[in-house]
Coordinates of C-alpha atoms in Angstrom, one line a residue:
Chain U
X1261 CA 26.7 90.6 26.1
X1262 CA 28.4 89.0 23.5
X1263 CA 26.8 85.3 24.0
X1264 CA 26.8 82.7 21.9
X1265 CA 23.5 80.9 21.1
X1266 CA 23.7 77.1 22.5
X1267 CA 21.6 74.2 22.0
X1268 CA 19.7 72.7 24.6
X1269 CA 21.4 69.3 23.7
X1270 CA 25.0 70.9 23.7
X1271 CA 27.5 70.7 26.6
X1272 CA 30.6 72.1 27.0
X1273 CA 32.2 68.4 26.4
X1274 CA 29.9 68.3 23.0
X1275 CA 27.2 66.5 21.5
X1276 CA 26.2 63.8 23.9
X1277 CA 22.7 64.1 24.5
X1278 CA 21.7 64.1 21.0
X1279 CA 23.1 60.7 20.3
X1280 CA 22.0 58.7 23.6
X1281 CA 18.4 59.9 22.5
X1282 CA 18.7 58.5 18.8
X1283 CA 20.5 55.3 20.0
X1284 CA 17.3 55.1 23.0
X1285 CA 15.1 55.5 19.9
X1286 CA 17.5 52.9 17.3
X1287 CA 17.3 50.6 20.2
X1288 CA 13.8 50.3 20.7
X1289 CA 12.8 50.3 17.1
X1290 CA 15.2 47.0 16.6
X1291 CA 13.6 45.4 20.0
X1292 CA 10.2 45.8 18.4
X1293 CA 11.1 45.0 15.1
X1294 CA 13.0 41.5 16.3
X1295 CA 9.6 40.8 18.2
X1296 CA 7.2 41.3 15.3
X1297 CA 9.3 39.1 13.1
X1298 CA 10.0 36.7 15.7
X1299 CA 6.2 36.3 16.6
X1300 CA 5.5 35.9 12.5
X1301 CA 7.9 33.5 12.0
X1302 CA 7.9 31.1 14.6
X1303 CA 4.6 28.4 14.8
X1304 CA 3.3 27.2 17.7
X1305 CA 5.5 24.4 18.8
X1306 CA 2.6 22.2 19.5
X1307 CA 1.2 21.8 16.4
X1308 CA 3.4 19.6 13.5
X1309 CA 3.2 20.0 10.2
X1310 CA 0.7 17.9 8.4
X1311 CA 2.3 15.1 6.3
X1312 CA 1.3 15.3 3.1
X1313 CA 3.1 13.0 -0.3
X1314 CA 2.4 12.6 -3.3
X1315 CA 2.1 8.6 -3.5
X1316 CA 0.8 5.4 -5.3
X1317 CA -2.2 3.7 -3.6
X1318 CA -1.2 -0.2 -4.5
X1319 CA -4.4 -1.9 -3.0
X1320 CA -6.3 -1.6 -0.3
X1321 CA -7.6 1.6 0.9
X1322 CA -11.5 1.4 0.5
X1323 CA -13.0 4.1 -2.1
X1324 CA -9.7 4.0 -4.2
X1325 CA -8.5 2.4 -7.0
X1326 CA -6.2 0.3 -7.1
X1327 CA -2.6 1.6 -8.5
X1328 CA -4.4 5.6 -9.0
X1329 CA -2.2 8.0 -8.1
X1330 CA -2.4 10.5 -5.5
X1331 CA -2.0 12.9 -2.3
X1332 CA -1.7 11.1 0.9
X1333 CA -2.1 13.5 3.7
X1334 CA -3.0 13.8 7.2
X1335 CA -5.7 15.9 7.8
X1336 CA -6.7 16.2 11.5
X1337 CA -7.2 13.2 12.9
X1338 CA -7.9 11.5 9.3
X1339 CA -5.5 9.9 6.9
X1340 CA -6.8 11.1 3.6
X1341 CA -5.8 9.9 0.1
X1342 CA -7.2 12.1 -2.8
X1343 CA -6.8 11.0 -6.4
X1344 CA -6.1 14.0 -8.4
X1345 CA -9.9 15.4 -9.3
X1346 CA -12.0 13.2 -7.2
X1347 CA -13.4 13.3 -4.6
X1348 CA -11.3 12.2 -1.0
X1349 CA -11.6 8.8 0.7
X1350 CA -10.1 8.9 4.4
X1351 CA -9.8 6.7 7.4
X1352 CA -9.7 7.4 10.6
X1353 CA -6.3 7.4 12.3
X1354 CA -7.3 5.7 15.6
X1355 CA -9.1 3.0 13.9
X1356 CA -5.7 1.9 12.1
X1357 CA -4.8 -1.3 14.2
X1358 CA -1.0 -1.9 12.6
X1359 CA 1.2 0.1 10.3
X1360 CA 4.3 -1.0 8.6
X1361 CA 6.8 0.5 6.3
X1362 CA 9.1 -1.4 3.8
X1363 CA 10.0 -1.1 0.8
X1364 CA 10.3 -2.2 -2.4
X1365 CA 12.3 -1.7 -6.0
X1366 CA 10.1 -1.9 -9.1
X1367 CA 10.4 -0.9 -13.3
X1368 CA 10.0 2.7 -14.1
X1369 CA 8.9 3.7 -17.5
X1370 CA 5.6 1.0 -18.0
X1371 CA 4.7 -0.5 -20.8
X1372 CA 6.7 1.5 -23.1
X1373 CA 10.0 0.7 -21.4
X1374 CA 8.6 -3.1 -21.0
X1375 CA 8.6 -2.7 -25.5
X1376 CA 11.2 -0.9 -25.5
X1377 CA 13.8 -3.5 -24.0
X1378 CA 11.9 -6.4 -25.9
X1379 CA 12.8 -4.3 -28.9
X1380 CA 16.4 -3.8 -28.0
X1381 CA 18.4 -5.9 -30.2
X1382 CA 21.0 -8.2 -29.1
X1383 CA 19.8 -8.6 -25.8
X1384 CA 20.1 -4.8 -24.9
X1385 CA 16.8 -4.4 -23.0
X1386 CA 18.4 -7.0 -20.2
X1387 CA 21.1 -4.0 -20.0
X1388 CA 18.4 -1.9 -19.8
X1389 CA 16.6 -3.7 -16.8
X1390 CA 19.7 -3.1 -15.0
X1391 CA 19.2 0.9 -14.6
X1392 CA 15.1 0.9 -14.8
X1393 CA 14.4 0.6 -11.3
X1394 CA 14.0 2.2 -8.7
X1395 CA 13.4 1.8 -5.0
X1396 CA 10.0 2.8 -3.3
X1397 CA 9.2 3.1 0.1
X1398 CA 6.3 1.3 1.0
X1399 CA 3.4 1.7 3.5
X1400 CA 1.3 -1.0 5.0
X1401 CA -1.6 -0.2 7.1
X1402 CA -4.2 -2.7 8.8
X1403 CA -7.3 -0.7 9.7
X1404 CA -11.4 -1.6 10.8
X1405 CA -14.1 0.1 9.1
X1406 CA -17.3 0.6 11.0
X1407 CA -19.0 -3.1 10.4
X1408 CA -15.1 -4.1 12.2
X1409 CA -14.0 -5.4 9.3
X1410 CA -10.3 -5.5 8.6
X1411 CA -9.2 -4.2 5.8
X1412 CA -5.4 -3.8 4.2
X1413 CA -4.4 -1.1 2.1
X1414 CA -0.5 -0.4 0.5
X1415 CA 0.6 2.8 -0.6
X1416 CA 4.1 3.0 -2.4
X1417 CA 6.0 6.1 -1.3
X1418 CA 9.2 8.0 -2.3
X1419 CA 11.8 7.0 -0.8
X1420 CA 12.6 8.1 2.8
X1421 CA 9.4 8.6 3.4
X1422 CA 7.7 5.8 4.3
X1423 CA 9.0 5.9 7.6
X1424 CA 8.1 9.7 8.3
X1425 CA 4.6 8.9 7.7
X1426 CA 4.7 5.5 10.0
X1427 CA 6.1 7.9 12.6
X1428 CA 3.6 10.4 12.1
X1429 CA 0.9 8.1 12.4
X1430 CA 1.9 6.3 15.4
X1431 CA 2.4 9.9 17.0
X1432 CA -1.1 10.4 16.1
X1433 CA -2.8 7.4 17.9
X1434 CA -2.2 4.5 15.3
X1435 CA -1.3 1.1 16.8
X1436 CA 0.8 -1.1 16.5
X1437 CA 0.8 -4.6 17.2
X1438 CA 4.7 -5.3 16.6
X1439 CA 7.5 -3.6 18.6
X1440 CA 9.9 -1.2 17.2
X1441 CA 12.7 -3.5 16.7
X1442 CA 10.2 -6.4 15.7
X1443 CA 9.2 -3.8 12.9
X1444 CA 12.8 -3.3 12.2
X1445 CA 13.4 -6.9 11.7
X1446 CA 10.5 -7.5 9.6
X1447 CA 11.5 -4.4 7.6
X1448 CA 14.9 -5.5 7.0
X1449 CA 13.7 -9.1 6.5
X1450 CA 12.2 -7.6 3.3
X1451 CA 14.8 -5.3 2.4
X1452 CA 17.7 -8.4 2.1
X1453 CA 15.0 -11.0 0.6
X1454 CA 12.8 -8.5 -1.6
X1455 CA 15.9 -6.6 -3.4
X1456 CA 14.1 -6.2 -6.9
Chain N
X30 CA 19.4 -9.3 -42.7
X31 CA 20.0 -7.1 -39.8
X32 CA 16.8 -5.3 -40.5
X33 CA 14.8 -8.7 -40.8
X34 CA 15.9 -9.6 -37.4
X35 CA 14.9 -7.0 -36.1
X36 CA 11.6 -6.9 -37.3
X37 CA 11.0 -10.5 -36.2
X38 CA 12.0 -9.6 -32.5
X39 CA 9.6 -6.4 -32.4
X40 CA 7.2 -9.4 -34.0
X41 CA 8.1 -11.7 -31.3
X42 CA 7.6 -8.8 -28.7
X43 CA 4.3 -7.8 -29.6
X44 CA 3.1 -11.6 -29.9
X45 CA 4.0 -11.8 -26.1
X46 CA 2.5 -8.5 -24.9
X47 CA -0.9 -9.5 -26.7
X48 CA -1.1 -12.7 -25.4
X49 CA -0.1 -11.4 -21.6
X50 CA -2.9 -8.8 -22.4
X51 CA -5.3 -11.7 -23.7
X52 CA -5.0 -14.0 -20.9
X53 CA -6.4 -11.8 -18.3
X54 CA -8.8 -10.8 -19.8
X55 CA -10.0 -14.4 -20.5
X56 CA -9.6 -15.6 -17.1
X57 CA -11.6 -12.2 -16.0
X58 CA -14.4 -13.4 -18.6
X59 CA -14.4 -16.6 -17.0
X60 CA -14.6 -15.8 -13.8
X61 CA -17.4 -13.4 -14.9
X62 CA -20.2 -16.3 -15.0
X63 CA -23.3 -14.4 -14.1
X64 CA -25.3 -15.7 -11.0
X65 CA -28.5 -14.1 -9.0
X66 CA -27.1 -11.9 -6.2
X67 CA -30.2 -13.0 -4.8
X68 CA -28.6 -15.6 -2.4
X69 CA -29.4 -18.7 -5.2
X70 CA -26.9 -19.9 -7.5
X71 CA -27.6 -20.8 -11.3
X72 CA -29.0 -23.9 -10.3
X73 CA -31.4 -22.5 -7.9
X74 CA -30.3 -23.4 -4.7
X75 CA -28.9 -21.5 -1.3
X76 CA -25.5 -20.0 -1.6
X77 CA -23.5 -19.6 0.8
X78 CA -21.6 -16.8 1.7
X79 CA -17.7 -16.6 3.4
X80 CA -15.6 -14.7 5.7
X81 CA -12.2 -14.4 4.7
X82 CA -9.8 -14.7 7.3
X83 CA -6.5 -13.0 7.7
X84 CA -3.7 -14.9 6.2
X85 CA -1.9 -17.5 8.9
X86 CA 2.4 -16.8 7.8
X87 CA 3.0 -20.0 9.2
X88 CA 6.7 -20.7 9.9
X89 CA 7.4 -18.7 6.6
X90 CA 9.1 -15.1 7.2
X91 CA 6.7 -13.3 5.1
X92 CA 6.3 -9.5 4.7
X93 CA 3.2 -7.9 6.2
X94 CA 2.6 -5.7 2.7
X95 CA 2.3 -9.7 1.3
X96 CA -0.3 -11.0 4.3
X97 CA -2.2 -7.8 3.3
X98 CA -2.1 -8.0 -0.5
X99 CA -3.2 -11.9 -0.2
X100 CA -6.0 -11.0 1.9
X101 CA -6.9 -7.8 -0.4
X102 CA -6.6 -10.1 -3.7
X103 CA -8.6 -13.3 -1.8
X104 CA -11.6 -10.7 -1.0
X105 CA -11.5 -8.9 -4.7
X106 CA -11.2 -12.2 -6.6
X107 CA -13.7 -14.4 -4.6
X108 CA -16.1 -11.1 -4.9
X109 CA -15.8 -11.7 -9.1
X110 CA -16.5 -15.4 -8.8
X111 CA -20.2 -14.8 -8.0
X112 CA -20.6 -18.0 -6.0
X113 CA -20.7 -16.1 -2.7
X114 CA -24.1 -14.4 -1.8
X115 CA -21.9 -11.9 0.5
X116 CA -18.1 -11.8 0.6
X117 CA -16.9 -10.9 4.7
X118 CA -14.0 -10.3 6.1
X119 CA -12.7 -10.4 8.9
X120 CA -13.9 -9.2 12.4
X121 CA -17.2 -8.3 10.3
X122 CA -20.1 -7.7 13.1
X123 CA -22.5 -8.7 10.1
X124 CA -21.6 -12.1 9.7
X125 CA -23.0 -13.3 13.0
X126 CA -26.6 -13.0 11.3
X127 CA -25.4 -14.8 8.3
X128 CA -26.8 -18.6 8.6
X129 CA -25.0 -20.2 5.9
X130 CA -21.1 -18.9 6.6
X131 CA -18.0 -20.5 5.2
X132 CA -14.9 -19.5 6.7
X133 CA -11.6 -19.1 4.6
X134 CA -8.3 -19.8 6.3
X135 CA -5.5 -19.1 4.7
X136 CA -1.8 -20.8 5.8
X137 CA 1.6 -19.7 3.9
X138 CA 3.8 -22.9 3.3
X139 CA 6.1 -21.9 1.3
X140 CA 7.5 -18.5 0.3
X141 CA 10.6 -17.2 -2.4
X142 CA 10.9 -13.6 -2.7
X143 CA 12.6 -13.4 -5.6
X144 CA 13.3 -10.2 -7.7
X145 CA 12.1 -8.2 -10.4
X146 CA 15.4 -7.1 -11.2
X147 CA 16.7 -10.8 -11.6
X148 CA 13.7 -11.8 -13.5
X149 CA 14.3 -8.9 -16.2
X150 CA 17.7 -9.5 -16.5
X151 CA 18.0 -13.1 -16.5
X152 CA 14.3 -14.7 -17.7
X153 CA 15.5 -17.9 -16.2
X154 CA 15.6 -16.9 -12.4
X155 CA 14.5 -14.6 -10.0
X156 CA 10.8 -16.0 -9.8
X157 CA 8.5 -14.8 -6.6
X158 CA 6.4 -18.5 -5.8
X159 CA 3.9 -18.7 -3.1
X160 CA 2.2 -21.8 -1.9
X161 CA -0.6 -21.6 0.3
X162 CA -3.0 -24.0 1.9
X163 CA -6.6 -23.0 2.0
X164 CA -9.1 -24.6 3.6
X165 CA -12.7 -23.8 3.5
X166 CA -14.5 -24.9 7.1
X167 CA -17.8 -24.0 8.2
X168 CA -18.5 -22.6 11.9
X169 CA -18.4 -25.5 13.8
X170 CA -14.8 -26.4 12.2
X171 CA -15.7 -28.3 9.5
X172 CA -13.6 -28.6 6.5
X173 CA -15.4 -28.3 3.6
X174 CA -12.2 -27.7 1.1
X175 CA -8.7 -28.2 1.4
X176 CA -6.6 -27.2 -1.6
X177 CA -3.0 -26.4 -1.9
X178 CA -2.5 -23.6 -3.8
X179 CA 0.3 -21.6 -5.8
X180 CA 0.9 -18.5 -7.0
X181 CA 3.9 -17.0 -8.9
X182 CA 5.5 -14.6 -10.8
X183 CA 7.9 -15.6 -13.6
X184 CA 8.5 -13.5 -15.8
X185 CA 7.0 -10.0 -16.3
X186 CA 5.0 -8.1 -13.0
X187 CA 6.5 -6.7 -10.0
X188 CA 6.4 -9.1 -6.7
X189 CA 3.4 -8.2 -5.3
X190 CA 1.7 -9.8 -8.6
X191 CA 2.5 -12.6 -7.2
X192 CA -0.1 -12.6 -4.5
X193 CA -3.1 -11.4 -7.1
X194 CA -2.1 -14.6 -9.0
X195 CA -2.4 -16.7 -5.8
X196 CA -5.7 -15.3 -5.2
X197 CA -7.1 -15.7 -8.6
X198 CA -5.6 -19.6 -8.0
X199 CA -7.5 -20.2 -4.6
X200 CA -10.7 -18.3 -6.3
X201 CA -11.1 -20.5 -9.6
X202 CA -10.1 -24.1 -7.2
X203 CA -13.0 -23.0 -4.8
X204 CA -15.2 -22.7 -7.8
X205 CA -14.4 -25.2 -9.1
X206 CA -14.8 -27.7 -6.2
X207 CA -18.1 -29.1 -5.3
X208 CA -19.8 -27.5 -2.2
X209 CA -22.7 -28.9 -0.3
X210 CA -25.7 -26.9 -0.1
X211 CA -26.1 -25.0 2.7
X212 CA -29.0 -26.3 4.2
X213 CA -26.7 -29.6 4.7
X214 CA -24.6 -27.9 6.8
X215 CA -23.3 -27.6 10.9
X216 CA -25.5 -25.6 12.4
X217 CA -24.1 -22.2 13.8
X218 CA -22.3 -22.6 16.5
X219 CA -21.0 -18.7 16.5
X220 CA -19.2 -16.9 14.6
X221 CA -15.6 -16.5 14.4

């Protein structure tokens, strides 16, 4: 007669149904969670990032000028170099024949830092030369246009970088004529002979 | 007296900024001579037009971004010139309908890289000098021109200057020299 009202969930030893059910639930929430932000945040693994920097084009590439600055980038199967405001100019990646990187140490500051250490007295500005430069990466890339003409073109690149884009080309279906440690010689070569 | 000295250098460094600024741009005026781009030069007869070929490093351990800047510069500077009724390069499918076709070869002799670095701090040393021969030959091997050639940077550019100057060189020598006219030439024996 005199019973006492009992959960469905309650035993004799307790609680223990209760908490199996919410830990079921916790569990299952967390498994979908981790594979929602697992699918958002990992990329397809075949597809690389597109290179892009922000370089100097030297000479060369046809539609640019010479020494504009600008975004190199790969776009597709294009290498694409876009002056800030105008319009693109690209090549095609396969049509590049030879690619090398170097580089290369040159004045910062222009023509006011050229006036400025003529107009250091007592030979100050020679000082000066000392600590205005700075090294570049450089790119060089041979490449035919449509006539099979071969053209040239030179970008200067910060530093480090020259070589990612090289490598990134050549993944891409670039040629080149020299072997790797050819390359490396050359690039070396130029290093120990061209420190500016 | 300080003050005096001063001003004279500042003097001094302008003067030599204005006359690097003026000499460029009289060179460019030179080279600006107009001619007909209607194949016939100013004295009315046939010009010719040239394929550049790519530069020949010889024995000299030269840097690729320097083969490619020569070639660059020869193409830009020999386009200014004017004397050219088409300026190839090379590989060019066109120039194998092109009857009267000088070819330029280009061969490094001599290379020092030097530095800009040296050349700020020093004046005196540190120089980048190229010497190059360059021979103009038509199809069948001719040589029409043959010119040693230098190029250099002394005193105020980066390296690669060096290469525009040699171009600019080879450009003004070939106008300079005397061609034959065209029609005086080896017939075509294909192109290169």
């Amino acid at each position: 007669m005199n019973r006492r009202i009992v959960p469905a969930e309650h035993t004799p030893h307790g609680y223990m149904p209760m908490p199996h059910r919410v830990w079921a639930y916790l569990i299952l929430l967390i498994g979908c969670a981790v594979a929602a932000l697992a699918q958002n945040a990992s990329p397809p693994t075949n597809v690389t990032a597109p290179f892009s920097a922000q370089v100097t084009h030297l000479m060369g590439f046809e539609g640019a000028a010479n020494n504009a600055g600008g975004t190199l980038s790969i776009q597709g199967s294009a290498l694409q170099f876009q002056k800030n405001g105008k319009p693109a100019v690209e090549v095609s990646i396969a049509s590049v024949q030879d690619v090398f990187a170097g580089d290369q140490s040159r004045q910062v500051g222009g023509l006011p830092m050229t006036l400025g250490k003529a107009a250091t007295p007592f030979g100050g500005g020679r000082v000066v030369s000392l600590f205005a430069h700075k090294k570049y990466d450089t790119l060089t890339l041979e490449y035919v246009d449509a006539n099979g003409g071969v053209h040239g073109a030179i970008f200067q690149l910060q530093k480090g970088q020259g070589g990612t884009l090289r490598d990134e080309l050549v993944a891409r279906g670039a040629h080149v004529r020299q072997s790797e440690d050819e390359a490396t010689k050359q690039s070396t070569a130029e290093v120990s002979s061209d420190h500016k | 007296m300080i003050t005096s000295k001063r001003v004279s250098l500042i003097l001094l460094a302008l003067a030599m900024v204005a006359m690097a600024v003026a000499h460029p741009l009289q060179l460019a005026a030179q080279a600006a001579t107009p001619k007909s781009s209607s194949g016939r030069d100013s004295s009315g007869g046939v010009q010719w037009s040239v394929q550049v070929v790519q530069v020949d490093p010889g024995d000299v351990n030269l840097s690729p971004s320097f083969q490619i800047a020569i070639y660059e510069s020869l193409l830009q500077e020999l386009g200014k010139t004017k004397q050219f009724k088409q300026v190839l390069r090379e590989g060019d499918r066109n120039a194998t309908e092109v009857s009267d076709l000088l070819i330029l070869k280009t061969t490094v002799q001599k290379y020092t890289a030097g530095s800009e670095t040296r050349r700020a701090v020093t004046t005196v040393s540190g120089a980048t000098k190229l010497t190059v021969r360059s021979q103009l030959c038509t199809r069948g091997g001719q040589v029409i021109v043959e010119r040693t050639v230098d190029g250099n940077v002394r005193f105020l550019g980066s390296n690669l200057r060096a290469t525009h100057n040699l171009a600019r060189n080879v450009a003004n020598t070939i106008k300079q020299s005397a061609l034959p006219e065209p029609s005086l030439s080896v017939p075509a024996q294909g192109a290169q």
